[in-house]
Steps between C-alpha positions, in 0.01 A plus 500: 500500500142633465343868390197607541202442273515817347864455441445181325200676284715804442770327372241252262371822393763616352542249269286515162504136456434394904287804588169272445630308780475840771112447491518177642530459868590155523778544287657822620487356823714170350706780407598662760782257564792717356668191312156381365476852357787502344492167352147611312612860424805290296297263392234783387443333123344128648249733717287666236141552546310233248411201797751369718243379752428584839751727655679292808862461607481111317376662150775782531773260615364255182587800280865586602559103529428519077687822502804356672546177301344652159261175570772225449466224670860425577564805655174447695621156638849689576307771751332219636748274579751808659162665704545083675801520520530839679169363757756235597700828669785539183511851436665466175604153322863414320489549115685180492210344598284562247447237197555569126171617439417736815822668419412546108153644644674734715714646257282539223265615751272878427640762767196514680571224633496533872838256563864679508877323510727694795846529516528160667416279209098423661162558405293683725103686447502883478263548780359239752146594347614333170600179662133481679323572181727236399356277750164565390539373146634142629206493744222570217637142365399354825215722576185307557699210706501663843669174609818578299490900554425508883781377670744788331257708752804397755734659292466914555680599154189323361249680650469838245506199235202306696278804597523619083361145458263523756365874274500259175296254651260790670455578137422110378092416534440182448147564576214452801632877560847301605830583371816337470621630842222352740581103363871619603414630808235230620834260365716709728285495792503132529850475455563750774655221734754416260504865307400751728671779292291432138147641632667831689627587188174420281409783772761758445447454102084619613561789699809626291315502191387829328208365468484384868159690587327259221654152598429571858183603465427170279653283804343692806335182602787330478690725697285562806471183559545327819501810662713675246788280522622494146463846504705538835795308318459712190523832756798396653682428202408804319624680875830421325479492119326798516748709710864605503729526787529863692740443764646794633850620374641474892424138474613411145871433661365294800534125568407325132207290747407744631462728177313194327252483824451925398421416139235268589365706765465852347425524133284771268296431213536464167208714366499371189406134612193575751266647295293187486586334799334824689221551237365077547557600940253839430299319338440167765597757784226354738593132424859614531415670824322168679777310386690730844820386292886592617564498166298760370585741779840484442418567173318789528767615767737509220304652225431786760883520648613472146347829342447843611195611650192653320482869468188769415736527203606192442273118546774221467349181343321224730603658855159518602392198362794270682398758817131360486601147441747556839176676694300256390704205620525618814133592514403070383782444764280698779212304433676215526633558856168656580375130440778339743734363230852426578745543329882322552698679267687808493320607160297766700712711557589526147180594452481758748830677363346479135174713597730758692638570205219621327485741733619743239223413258175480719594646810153577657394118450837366630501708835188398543555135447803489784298694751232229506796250472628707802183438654488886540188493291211274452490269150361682187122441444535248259755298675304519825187361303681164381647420852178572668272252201862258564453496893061477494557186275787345739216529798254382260699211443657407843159499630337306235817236605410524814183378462602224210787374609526305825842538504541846402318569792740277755821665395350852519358394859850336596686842362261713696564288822857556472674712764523861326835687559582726814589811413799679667356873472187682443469609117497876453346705225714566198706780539429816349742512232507106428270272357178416575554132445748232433769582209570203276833433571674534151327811428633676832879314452485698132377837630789538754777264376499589103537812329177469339328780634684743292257574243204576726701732710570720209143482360293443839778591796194529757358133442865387462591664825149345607581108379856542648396557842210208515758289360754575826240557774352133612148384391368295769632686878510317782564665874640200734314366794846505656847624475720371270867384537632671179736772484368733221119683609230442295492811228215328281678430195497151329787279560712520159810244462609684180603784734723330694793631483329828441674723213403810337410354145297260641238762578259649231536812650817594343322542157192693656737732638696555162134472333311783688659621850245661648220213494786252602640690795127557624429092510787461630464692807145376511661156579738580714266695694289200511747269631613766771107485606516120509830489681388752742203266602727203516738677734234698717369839403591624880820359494615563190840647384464903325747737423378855508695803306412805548560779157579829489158601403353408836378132347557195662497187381437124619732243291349119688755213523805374636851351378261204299344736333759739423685128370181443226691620194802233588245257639536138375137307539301341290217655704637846434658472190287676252521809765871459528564471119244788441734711736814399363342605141487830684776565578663371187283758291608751709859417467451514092 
């Protein structure tokens, strides 16, 4: 169990002897394991003030190893040999078992000692902590042969053991401004076919460190890269180490697969172990940000799900600065696209989720951001600069070719004598309330299929309402030279599979309408207004369909459409759907 660091300092403070300790970050935050605590608050007398070295989690766990077994050496071997024994999945081992002089040890042992006897005759550790710290002792014997060492990586009740030793030799220079840990790790590395485990956890001992900022900084280099790969595994593994499970109570009784696919899924941080993981990302944020990594967004998506929003009252620690890294990402990632890169994976969208979610944070620059990705506005200033320069040297070049390279200049001339494509319709202008140009695709599936939009409705409803609608409404329109043989009319909205078979939660107008009403209901009846336009061109304005009421007051009013359109809210097409699902939402939100 962890508490806070001011818990941990509190609690040091109150102690005459241990109160020197309170003042030193590194060490309260070692100490904010609850067991580790209370292991040094007993063991008070070994931790006085003359030099005990660098505070770290190895020096404090050398200290309570001395306390524990009053520095004999028997005892020593005893811990040792059990902490094995228990990685080999034996909970607790037969007294039987133990020889003349492990059982003499035992019982003559000082009560500190972190081994009990139960009712059932067998040795067991009193905490699980113990037996890793355990562990660590054997591997210190062993430490500077990564060949012996690495393939216990394979083993998980090894791993606390191996990331400690990976802190020790963080700690080890052996000079040329190396230490200890980069021989292991280059070691590691090349062993990766045969060990693949050893270097990952080299990784987790880095970025769990307390002193994570410093050894990160010192191995920058080494971590961007090759395109920031290393630093890509390191981020994924910290995704987990770093983070505790929050499934929802309703699911904790659910299918045990299922519940373990939950835990991976959605977790929230542990504070305590980010602070230099986010400080070494603020720092390299526009090296971080060209490296357009999944990785990083999802971290930042989980930093900013994870902890409550900023107040005028109230700043909560790195928010902004994981919101900038997420704008920023995106903004290296629009560039990119800008340029004609393609990109296979899914990672995008990651991306794109990530930067919503600084909404919160930096509103103003986010809204504006997913209007030009909307193509409802044109690229920032800066942005617009670099694509232009980008595109005048592509000319520059493909002319140059032309003129240098012989057969450059064939394949362009056989390209260009190619039969172009026929088009089937005459291209209209964008419509008024969608885009001015083509959507990337990823971008407009996360606008309308994911709830990600949430955050900008509450701080910007009018460009949320704005970025909704250019998402739904189609970005290149096309009227057809001739009539076509399908059965639903053309109500210029983009063809979306998700939609199919439309539902109410499928639409993100269900939050705007819990969100703010009035802004919701508004776009809402600006697109079904707009579709009743387009379907009342597709049927015929002369001929088409009206119901007319007349009201008390003397008013009358036109309602346009037929049974089809009456049918939209229970429609299922993937060229309706978004309208379809937006109406169901309706109608659900009324019901509530």
């Amino acid at each position: 169990m962890e508490i806070t660091q001011q818990e941990a300092s509190a609690a040091l403070s109150s102690s005459v002897q241990l109160s020197w300790l309170s003042s030193h970050e590194e060490a309260v935050s070692v100490l904010r394991n609850l067991r580790t605590l209370y292991w040094v608050m007993q063991a008070q007398s070994v931790f006085q003030k003359p030099d005990i070295g660098a505070i770290s989690l190895t020096t404090i766990a050398d200290k309570l190893w001395e306390y524990w077994t009053d520095g004999k050496t028997q005892l020593q071997s005893l811990l040792m040999k059990m902490g094995k024994k228990e990685a080999s999945f034996q909970k607790s081992f037969p007294i039987s078992d133990m020889n003349g002089d492990d059982a003499k040890a035992f019982d003559e042992a000082p009560k500190q000692l972190p081994l009990q006897k139960n009712s059932r005759n067998r040795i067991e550790f009193q905490h699980d902590l113990a037996a890793d710290w355990a562990r660590f002792q054997s591997l210190k014997e062993i430490s500077h042969d990564t060949a012996k060492w690495a393939p216990l990586a394979e083993n998980p009740l090894w791993h606390n053991a191996l990331r400690m030793l990976g802190q020790l030799l963080l700690r080890e220079s052996i000079g040329d401004g190396k230490t200890a840990w980069d021989i292991a790790f280059e070691e590691a590395e090349k062993a990766k076919e045969t060990m693949p485990l050893a270097a990952d956890i080299l990784l987790d001992a880095l970025c769990l460190d307390p002193l994570a900022g410093l050894f990160l900084e010192q191995r920058a280099d080494l971590l961007f890269e090759n395109h920031g790969k290393r630093l890509n595994r390191l981020l994924r593994r910290f995704q987990h180490i770093a983070t505790r499970p929050a499934v929802p109570e309703a699911f904790a009784k659910l299918d045990p697969s299922l519940n373990l696919y939950l835990e991976a899924q959605h977790r929230l941080p542990v504070y305590g172990r980010w602070l230099g993981i986010a400080n070494f990302l603020t720092n390299h944020k526009d090296k971080v940000a060209n490296l357009m990594s999944p990785t990083v967004a999802k971290l930042c998506e989980t930093w900013l799900t994870g902890t409550p929003q900023s107040t005028p009252e109230r700043t909560i620690i790195f928010r902004k600065e994981f919101s900038e890294i997420a704008l920023a990402t995106v903004r290296a990632l629009q560039i990119e696209q800008g340029k004609g890169s393609f990109f296979m994976h899914e990672g995008q969208k990651q991306l794109y989720s990530a930067a919503f979610q600084a909404a919160s944070d930096l509103p103003d620059e986010v809204a504006e951001w997913a209007l030009e990705m909307s193509q409802r506005r044109p690229y920032r200033k800066d942005i617009a600069e670099v694509l232009k320069e980008f595109n005048r040297q592509r000319i520059q070049e493909h002319e140059q070719k032309l003129k240098d390279d012989p057969e450059y200049r064939k394949r362009q001339e056989r390209i260009r004598s190619m039969p172009s494509h026929i088009p089937t319709g005459r291209k209209l202008p964008p419509w008024p309330l969608g885009p001015r140009k083509r959507v990337e695709k990823d971008f407009s599936d996360v606008c309308t299929g994911m709830n990600v939009l949430q955050n900008l409705m509450k701080a910007r409803p009018e460009a949320a309402l704005e970025i909704l609608l250019a998402n739904i409404i189609e970005d290149s329109p096309e009227e057809e030279y001739s009539p076509s043989s399908r059965m639903d009319f053309d109500l210029g909205l983009k063809f979306d599979h998700s939609t199919y078979p439309s539902a109410f939660w499928k639409s993100a107008f269900l939050t705007f309408l819990h969100l703010n009403p009035e802004i919701a209901l508004g776009g809402l009846i600006e697109l079904i207004n707009f579709c009743v336009d387009r379907w009342e061109h597709e049927y015929g304005a002369e001929d088409c369909p009206k119901i007319i009421l007349d009201f008390e007051d003397g008013s009358t009013r036109v309602y346009k459409g037929d049974a089809r359109v009456f049918d939209w809210a229970q429609n299922n097409s993937m060229g309706t759907g978004q309208l379809s699902c937006a109406l169901q939402a309706l109608e659900k939100w009324i019901c509530l």
